[in-house]
Coordinates of C-alpha atoms in Angstrom, one line a residue:
X59 CA -45.1 -53.9 38.0
X60 CA -46.5 -56.2 35.8
X61 CA -47.6 -55.4 32.1
X62 CA -51.5 -56.2 31.7
X63 CA -51.0 -57.6 28.1
X64 CA -48.3 -60.1 29.1
X65 CA -49.6 -63.6 29.6
X66 CA -49.4 -65.1 34.0
X67 CA -48.2 -68.4 32.7
X68 CA -46.2 -69.7 29.5
X69 CA -48.3 -69.9 25.7
X70 CA -47.9 -73.8 24.9
X71 CA -50.6 -73.5 22.0
X72 CA -48.9 -74.2 19.1
X73 CA -50.4 -77.0 16.9
X74 CA -47.8 -79.9 16.1
X75 CA -47.5 -78.0 12.3
X76 CA -46.2 -75.1 14.7
X77 CA -49.4 -72.7 12.9
X78 CA -52.0 -72.6 14.2
X79 CA -53.3 -72.1 18.1
X80 CA -55.9 -74.1 20.5
X81 CA -57.2 -71.2 22.8
X82 CA -57.9 -73.9 25.3
X83 CA -54.3 -74.5 25.8
X84 CA -53.3 -70.9 26.4
X85 CA -54.5 -69.9 29.7
X86 CA -51.7 -66.6 29.9
X87 CA -53.8 -65.5 26.7
X88 CA -57.2 -65.4 27.2
X89 CA -59.3 -66.4 31.2
X90 CA -62.5 -68.9 31.7
X91 CA -64.3 -65.0 32.3
X92 CA -63.8 -64.3 27.3
X93 CA -65.9 -67.9 27.2
X94 CA -68.6 -64.3 28.2
X95 CA -67.6 -62.7 25.8
X96 CA -68.0 -65.1 22.9
X97 CA -71.6 -65.9 24.9
X98 CA -72.2 -61.5 24.0
X99 CA -70.4 -61.2 20.7
X100 CA -73.0 -65.0 19.6
X101 CA -75.6 -63.1 21.1
X102 CA -75.3 -59.6 19.7
X103 CA -75.2 -60.8 15.9
X104 CA -78.6 -62.9 16.8
X105 CA -80.3 -59.7 18.7
X106 CA -79.4 -57.7 14.9
X107 CA -79.3 -60.4 12.6
X108 CA -81.4 -62.4 13.2
X109 CA -84.2 -61.2 15.8
X110 CA -84.0 -57.6 13.7
X111 CA -83.7 -59.3 10.3
X112 CA -86.6 -60.8 11.0
X113 CA -88.4 -57.6 11.8
X114 CA -88.0 -56.6 8.8
X115 CA -88.9 -59.5 6.6
X116 CA -92.3 -59.6 8.7
X117 CA -92.9 -55.3 7.6
X118 CA -92.3 -56.2 4.6
X119 CA -94.8 -58.4 4.5
X120 CA -96.8 -56.6 6.0
X121 CA -96.9 -53.4 4.2
X122 CA -95.9 -54.7 0.7
X123 CA -93.1 -53.1 0.5
X124 CA -91.2 -55.6 -2.1
X125 CA -87.2 -55.9 -2.0
X126 CA -84.6 -54.5 -3.4
X127 CA -86.6 -51.4 -1.7
X128 CA -84.8 -49.8 1.7
X129 CA -87.4 -47.4 2.8
X130 CA -91.8 -46.9 1.6
X131 CA -91.8 -43.2 -0.6
X132 CA -95.3 -42.4 0.4
X133 CA -97.1 -40.5 3.7
X134 CA -99.6 -42.9 4.0
X135 CA -99.5 -44.8 8.1
X136 CA -98.3 -48.1 6.6
X137 CA -95.8 -46.4 4.9
X138 CA -94.4 -44.2 8.0
X139 CA -94.4 -47.6 10.2
X140 CA -92.8 -49.9 7.4
X141 CA -90.1 -47.0 7.6
X142 CA -89.5 -46.8 11.5
X143 CA -88.3 -50.8 11.0
X144 CA -86.5 -50.2 8.8
X145 CA -84.6 -47.6 10.3
X146 CA -84.4 -49.2 13.8
X147 CA -82.4 -52.1 12.1
X148 CA -80.3 -50.0 9.8
X149 CA -79.7 -47.2 13.1
X150 CA -78.5 -50.6 14.9
X151 CA -76.2 -51.9 12.1
X152 CA -74.5 -48.2 11.4
X153 CA -73.2 -48.7 15.6
X154 CA -72.1 -52.7 15.6
X155 CA -69.3 -51.6 14.2
X156 CA -67.9 -49.4 17.1
X157 CA -70.0 -51.2 19.7
X158 CA -68.3 -55.0 18.9
X159 CA -64.7 -52.6 18.1
X160 CA -64.8 -51.5 21.9
X161 CA -65.7 -54.7 23.5
X162 CA -63.7 -56.5 21.5
X163 CA -61.0 -54.2 23.1
X164 CA -62.2 -54.0 26.1
X165 CA -62.8 -57.8 27.0
X166 CA -58.7 -57.9 26.7
X167 CA -59.0 -56.4 29.2
X168 CA -61.7 -56.5 31.9
X169 CA -63.9 -59.9 30.4
X170 CA -66.7 -60.1 32.9
X171 CA -67.3 -56.3 33.4
X172 CA -67.0 -56.1 30.0
X173 CA -69.6 -58.7 29.0
X174 CA -71.9 -57.2 31.3
X175 CA -72.0 -53.7 29.4
X176 CA -72.4 -56.1 26.6
X177 CA -75.6 -57.7 27.8
X178 CA -76.9 -54.4 28.4
X179 CA -76.5 -52.5 25.3
X180 CA -77.9 -55.6 23.8
X181 CA -81.3 -54.8 25.7
X182 CA -80.7 -51.6 25.5
X183 CA -80.8 -52.8 21.4
X184 CA -83.5 -54.6 21.5
X185 CA -85.7 -52.0 23.3
X186 CA -84.7 -49.4 21.2
X187 CA -86.0 -52.1 18.5
X188 CA -89.1 -52.3 19.6
X189 CA -90.4 -49.1 20.5
X190 CA -89.1 -48.2 17.0
X191 CA -91.3 -51.0 15.6
X192 CA -94.3 -49.0 17.0
X193 CA -94.4 -46.8 14.2
X194 CA -93.7 -43.7 16.9
X195 CA -89.9 -43.2 16.6
X196 CA -89.8 -41.3 19.8
X197 CA -90.4 -44.6 21.6
X198 CA -87.1 -45.9 20.6
X199 CA -85.4 -43.9 23.4
X200 CA -87.2 -46.8 25.7
X201 CA -83.5 -48.0 24.2
X202 CA -80.8 -45.7 26.4
X203 CA -79.7 -47.8 28.2
X204 CA -77.3 -49.0 26.1
X205 CA -75.6 -46.0 26.1
X206 CA -74.8 -47.3 29.4
X207 CA -73.1 -50.1 28.3
X208 CA -71.8 -48.4 25.9
X209 CA -69.9 -45.7 27.8
X210 CA -68.0 -48.3 30.9
X211 CA -67.0 -49.8 27.5
X212 CA -65.2 -46.9 26.1
X213 CA -64.1 -45.9 29.8
X214 CA -62.9 -49.1 29.8
X215 CA -60.9 -49.0 26.7
X216 CA -59.4 -45.4 28.1
X217 CA -58.4 -47.0 31.5
X218 CA -56.6 -50.0 29.7
X219 CA -55.2 -47.7 27.7
X220 CA -53.3 -45.6 30.4
X221 CA -52.3 -48.3 31.6
X222 CA -50.5 -49.1 28.7
X223 CA -48.8 -46.1 28.0
X224 CA -48.0 -46.1 32.0
X225 CA -46.9 -50.0 32.4
X226 CA -49.3 -49.8 35.7

């Protein structure tokens, strides 16, 4: 059996200086489907570091929460609503490293399926933030779909690990 880690075509990507390689010249290392994974990575950055961050900035302005205050300390409706927006963003950022590690490692073996799982995760993250931002924390559950993508990536990594260990 062929080990899934080895390239099927020779690697010819060394630059004229012998130090760097070009993904376009390494057809056996990256499949064209890896382009979808890269698009998911860019989308993930925009969702978490662009769109969600802008929602927090808008909530800061609306609820008059000045930097560097992370959370509002009062019990007013305004404070609670700001804290929901802030917590939605923080919670998404807390889970981001695990998602990215699972996405990138699963994508090495299953690029197209991993890209779909990553897109599902991002859709869930958007729904999560939109729900949490209403000021009602229970509405964050609208984003539970993201766990379908996350669990797929987890399973893909387990499957790849087993295949590597058994050399199948």
